[in-house]
Coordinates of C-alpha atoms in Angstrom, one line a residue:
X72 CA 24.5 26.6 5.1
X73 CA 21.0 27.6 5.6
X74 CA 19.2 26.0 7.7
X75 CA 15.7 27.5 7.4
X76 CA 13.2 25.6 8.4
X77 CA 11.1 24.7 5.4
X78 CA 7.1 24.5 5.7
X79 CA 5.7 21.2 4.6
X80 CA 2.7 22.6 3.2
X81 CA 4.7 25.2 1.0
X82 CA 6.2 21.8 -0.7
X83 CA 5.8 20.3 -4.2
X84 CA 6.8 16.7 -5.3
X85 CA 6.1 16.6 -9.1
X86 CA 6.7 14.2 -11.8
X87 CA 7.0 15.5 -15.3
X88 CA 5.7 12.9 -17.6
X89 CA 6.2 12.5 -21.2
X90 CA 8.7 12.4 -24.3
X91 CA 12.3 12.6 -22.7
X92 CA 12.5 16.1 -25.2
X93 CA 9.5 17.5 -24.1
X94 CA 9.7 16.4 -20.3
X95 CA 13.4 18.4 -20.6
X96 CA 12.7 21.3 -22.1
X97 CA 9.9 21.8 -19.7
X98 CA 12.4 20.8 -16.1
X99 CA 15.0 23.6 -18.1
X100 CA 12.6 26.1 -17.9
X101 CA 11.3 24.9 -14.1
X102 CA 14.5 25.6 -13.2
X103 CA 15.4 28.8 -15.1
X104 CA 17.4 31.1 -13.1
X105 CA 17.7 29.2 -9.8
X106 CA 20.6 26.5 -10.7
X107 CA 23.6 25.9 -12.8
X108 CA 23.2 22.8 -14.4
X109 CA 20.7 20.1 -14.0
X110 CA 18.7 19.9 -10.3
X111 CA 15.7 18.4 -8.8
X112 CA 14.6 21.4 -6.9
X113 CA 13.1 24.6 -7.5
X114 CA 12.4 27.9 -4.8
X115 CA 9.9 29.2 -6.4
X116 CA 8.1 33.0 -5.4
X117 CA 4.2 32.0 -5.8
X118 CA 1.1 34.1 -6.2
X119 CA 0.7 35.8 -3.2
X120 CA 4.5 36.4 -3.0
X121 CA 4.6 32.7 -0.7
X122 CA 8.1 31.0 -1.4
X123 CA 7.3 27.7 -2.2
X124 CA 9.8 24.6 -3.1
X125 CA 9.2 22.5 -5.9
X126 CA 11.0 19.0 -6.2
X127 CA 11.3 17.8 -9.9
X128 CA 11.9 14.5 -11.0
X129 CA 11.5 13.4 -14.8
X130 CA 9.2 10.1 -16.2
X131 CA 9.8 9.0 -19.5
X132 CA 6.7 7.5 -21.6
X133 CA 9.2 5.1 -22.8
X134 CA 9.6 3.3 -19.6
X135 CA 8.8 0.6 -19.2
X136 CA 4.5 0.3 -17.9
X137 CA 5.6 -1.2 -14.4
X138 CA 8.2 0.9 -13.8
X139 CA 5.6 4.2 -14.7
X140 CA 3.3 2.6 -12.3
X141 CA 5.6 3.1 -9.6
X142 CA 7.2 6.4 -10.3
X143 CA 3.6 7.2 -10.4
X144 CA 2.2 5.9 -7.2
X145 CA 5.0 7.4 -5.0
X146 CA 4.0 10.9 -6.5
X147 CA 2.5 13.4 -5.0
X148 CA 1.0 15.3 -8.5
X149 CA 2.3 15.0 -12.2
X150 CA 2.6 17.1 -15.2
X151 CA 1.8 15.2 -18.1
X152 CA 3.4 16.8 -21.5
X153 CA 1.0 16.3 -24.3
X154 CA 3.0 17.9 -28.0
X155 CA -0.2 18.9 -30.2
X156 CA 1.5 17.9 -32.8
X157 CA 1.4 14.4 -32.4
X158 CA -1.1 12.1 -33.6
X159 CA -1.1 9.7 -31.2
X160 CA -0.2 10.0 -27.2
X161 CA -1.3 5.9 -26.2
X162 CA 1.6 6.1 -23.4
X163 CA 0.4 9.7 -22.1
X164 CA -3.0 8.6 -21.9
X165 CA -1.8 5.1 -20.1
X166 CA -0.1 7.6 -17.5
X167 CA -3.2 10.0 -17.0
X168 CA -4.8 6.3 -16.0
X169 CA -2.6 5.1 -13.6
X170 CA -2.9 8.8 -11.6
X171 CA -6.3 8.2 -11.6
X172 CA -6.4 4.7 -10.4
X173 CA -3.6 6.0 -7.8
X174 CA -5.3 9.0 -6.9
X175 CA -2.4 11.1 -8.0
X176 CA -3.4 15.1 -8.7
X177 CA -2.6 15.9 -12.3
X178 CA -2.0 18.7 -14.7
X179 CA -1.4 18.3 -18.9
X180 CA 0.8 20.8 -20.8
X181 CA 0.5 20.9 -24.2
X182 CA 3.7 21.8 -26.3
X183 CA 4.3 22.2 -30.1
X184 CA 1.5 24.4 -30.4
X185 CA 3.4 25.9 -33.1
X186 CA 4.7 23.1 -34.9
X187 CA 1.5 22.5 -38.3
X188 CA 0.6 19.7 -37.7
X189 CA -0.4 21.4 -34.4
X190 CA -4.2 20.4 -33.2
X191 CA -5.1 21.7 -29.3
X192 CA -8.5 19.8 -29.8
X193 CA -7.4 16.9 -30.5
X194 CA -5.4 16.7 -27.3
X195 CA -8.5 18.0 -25.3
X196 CA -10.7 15.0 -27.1
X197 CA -7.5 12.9 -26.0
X198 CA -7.8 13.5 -22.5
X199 CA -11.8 13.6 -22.5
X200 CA -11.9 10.4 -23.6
X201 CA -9.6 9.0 -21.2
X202 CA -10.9 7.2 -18.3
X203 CA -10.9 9.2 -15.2
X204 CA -9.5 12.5 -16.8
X205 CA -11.7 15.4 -17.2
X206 CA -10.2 18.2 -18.8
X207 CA -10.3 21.9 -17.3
X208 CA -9.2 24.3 -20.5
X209 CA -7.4 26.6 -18.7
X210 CA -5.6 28.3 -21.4
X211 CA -6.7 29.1 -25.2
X212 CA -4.7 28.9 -28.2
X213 CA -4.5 32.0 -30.3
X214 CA -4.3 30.5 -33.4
X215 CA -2.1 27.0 -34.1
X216 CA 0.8 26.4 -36.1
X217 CA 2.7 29.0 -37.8
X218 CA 0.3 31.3 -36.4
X219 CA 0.5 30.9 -32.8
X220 CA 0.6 33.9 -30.9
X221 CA 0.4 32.7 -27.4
X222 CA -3.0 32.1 -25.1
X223 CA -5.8 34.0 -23.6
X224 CA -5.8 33.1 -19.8
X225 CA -9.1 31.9 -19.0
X226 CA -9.4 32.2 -15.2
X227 CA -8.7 36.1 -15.2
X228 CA -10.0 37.2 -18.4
X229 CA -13.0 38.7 -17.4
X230 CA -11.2 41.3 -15.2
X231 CA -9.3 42.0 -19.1
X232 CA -12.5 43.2 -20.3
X233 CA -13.9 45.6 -22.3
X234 CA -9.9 46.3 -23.2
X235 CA -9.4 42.6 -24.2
X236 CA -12.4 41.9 -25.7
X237 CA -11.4 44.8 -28.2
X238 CA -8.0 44.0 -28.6
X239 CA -9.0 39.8 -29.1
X240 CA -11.6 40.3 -31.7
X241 CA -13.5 37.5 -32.8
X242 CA -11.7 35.1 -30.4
X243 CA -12.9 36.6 -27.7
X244 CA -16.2 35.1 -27.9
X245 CA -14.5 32.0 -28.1
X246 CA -13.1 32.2 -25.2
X247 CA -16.2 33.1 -23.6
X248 CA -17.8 30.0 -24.1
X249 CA -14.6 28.0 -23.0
X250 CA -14.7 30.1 -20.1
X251 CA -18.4 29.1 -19.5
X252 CA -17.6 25.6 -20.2
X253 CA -15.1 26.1 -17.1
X254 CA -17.0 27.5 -14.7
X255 CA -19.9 24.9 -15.4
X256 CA -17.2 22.2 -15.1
X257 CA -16.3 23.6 -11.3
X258 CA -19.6 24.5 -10.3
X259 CA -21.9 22.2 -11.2
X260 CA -21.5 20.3 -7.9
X261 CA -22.4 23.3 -5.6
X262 CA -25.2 22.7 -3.1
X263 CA -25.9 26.3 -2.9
X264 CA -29.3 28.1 -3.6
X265 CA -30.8 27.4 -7.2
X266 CA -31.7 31.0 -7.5
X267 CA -28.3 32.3 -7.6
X268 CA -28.1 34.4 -10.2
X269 CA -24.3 35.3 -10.4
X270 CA -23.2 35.0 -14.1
X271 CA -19.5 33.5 -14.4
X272 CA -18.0 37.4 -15.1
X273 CA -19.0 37.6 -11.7
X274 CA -16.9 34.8 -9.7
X275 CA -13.1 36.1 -8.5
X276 CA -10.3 34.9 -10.1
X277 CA -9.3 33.5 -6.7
X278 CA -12.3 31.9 -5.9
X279 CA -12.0 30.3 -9.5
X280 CA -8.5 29.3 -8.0
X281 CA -9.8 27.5 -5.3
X282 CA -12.4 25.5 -7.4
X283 CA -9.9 24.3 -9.6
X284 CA -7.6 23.5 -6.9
X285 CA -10.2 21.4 -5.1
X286 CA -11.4 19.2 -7.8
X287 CA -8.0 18.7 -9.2
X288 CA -6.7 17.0 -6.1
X289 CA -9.8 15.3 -5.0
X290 CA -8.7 13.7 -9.1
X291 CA -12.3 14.6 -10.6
X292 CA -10.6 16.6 -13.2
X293 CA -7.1 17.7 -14.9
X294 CA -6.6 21.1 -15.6
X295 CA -4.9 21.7 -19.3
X296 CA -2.4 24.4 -19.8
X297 CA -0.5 25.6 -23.0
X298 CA 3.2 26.2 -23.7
X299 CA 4.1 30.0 -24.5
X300 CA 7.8 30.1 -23.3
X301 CA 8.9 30.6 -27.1
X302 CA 6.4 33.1 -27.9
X303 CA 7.1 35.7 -24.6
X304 CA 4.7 33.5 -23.1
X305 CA 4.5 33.7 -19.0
X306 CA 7.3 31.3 -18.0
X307 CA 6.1 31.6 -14.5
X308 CA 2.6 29.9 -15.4
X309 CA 3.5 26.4 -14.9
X310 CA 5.1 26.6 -11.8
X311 CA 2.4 28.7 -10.7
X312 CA 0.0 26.1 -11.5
X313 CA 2.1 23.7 -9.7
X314 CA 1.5 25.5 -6.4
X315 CA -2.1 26.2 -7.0
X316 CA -3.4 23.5 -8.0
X317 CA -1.6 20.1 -7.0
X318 CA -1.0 19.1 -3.4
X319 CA 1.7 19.2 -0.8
X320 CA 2.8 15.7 1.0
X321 CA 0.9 16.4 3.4
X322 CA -2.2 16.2 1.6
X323 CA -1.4 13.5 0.4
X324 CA -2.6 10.0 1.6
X325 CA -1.1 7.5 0.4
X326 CA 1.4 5.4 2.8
X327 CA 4.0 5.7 -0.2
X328 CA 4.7 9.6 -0.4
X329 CA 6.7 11.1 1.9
X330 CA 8.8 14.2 2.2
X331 CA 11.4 13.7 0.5
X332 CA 11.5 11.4 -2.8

C-alpha cells in the first residue's frame, strides 16, 4: 500500500456541475488514464511538474435546489458545465449563485461548441448577467459549429507571436482585444503607480496566473474555459485549471469543508 504522505495544499475537492451527460463526459476525461472504471480521485502532474490530487464528485442541475445548496456549500471549488448549444442554462446560473452567496471558487466550461446551434457569447452574456459571476474569457473559440477548430489560449498567446499572429489571421486581432479585456478585468484593482506604462504583451504568463488565481478564489470572478477534447484539444487544460486557479482545503474557510468529502 502506499502510504505517502499527501500535502494538503497540493489537494483539490471539486464538484462538477451540470447536465448528468455533460458533467460525465467531462469526470471520463478527469480521469483519463489513471483508473479503470469510475473513481472520485485523480493524481494529476501539474504545471511545474507538482503532483497534485484532485477529488471529483458529480452535481446534477436536476437536483433538487436544496440538495445543490448543500453539495455546494461543502465544496471547496466547482466546475460548472455550460453546452453552448443550449438556449437556456436557468439551473447553471441558479448554481453559479449559490457559490457566490457560499463563497465557493468557480470555473465554467463550455461544451458543444461544435454542435450549430452553438453560441460562445451567449454563454459569456449568461454568466455576465448573473449575480456575482464575472467572467474571465480564458479561451477563444475558433470558429463555432461545424467549423470549430479548437481555441486560441489567451493567457500565453502573446509569447505565440509574430508566428501565431500569422498563422491566426484575422482572429488574431480578436483575440487581442479579449486578451485586453482580460488583463483589464485582473488589473484594474492594482494600487501600483499610475504611470506604469507596461502594455498587456508585457505581463508573464505566470504572473497572469497568479491574478487569475487570486480573484477567482477571493469569488470576484469565474474564469471561462472551452472544450477541445474532440478536436485534439489539450485534455490536460481543465485539470490544469483546477490546480491553478481554485483552492485547496486549506484555503478554504468555511467550517463545512474538510479533507476529505
Amino acid at each position: 500500500m502506499d502510504s505517502r504522505a499527501v500535502d494538503p495544499q497540493s489537494i483539490r475537492n471539486v464538484t462538477i456541475a451540470g447536465e448528468p451527460a455533460e458533467t460525465a463526459r467531462v469526470v471520463r476525461r478527469l480521469l483519463h488514464g489513471y483508473t479503470e472504471g469510475r473513481s472520485a480521485t485523480v493524481v494529476h502532474r501539474a504545471p511545474g511538474d507538482v503532483e497534485c490530487m484532485i477529488r471529483v464528485a458529480e452535481l446534477s442541475s436536476h437536483a433538487p435546489i436544496a440538495d445543490l445548496e448543500r453539495s455546494i456549500r461543502v465544496a471547496d471549488g466547482t466546475v460548472v458545465v455550460l453546452n453552448a448549444a443550449m438556449a437556456s442554462a436557468a439551473r447553471l446560473e441558479t448554481i453559479l449563485r449559490m457559490a457566490d452567496d457560499h463563497q465557493v471558487a468557480r470555473l465554467c466550461l463550455v461544451t458543444g461548441l461544435d454542435h450549430p446551434a452553438a453560441d460562445f457569447d451567449r454563454c459569456v452574456r449568461a454568466i455576465t448577467e448573473t449575480r456575482g459571476a464575472r467572467p474571465l474569457t480564458l479561451h477563444l473559440p475558433l470558429g463555432v459549429g461545424p467549423g470549430f477548430t479548437g481555441v486560441i489560449d489567451l493567457v500565453p498567446m502573446w509569447a505565440l507571436e509574430p508566428m501565431a499572429a500569422e498563422f491566426y489571421g484575422g482572429r488574431w486581432q480578436v483575440a487581442e482585444q479579449w486578451y485586453r479585456h482580460l488583463v483589464a478585468a485582473v488589473t484594474e484593482q492594482d494600487d501600483g503607480d499610475p504611470e506604469d506604462a507596461r502594455g498587456p504583451r508585457r505581463i508573464p504568463p505566470e504572473e497572469l496566473h497568479d491574478r487569475i488565481r487570486s480573484v477567482t478564489r477571493l469569488g470576484e470572478a469565474v474564469p471561462v474555459l472551452c472544450d477541445t477534447a474532440r478536436h485534439g484539444g489539450d485534455i490536460d487544460a481543465l485539470p490544469d485549471a483546477i490546480v491553478r486557479y481554485l483552492p485547496s482545503p486549506m484555503l478554504v474557510c468555511q467550517p463545512e469543508h474538510a479533507l476529505d468529502y
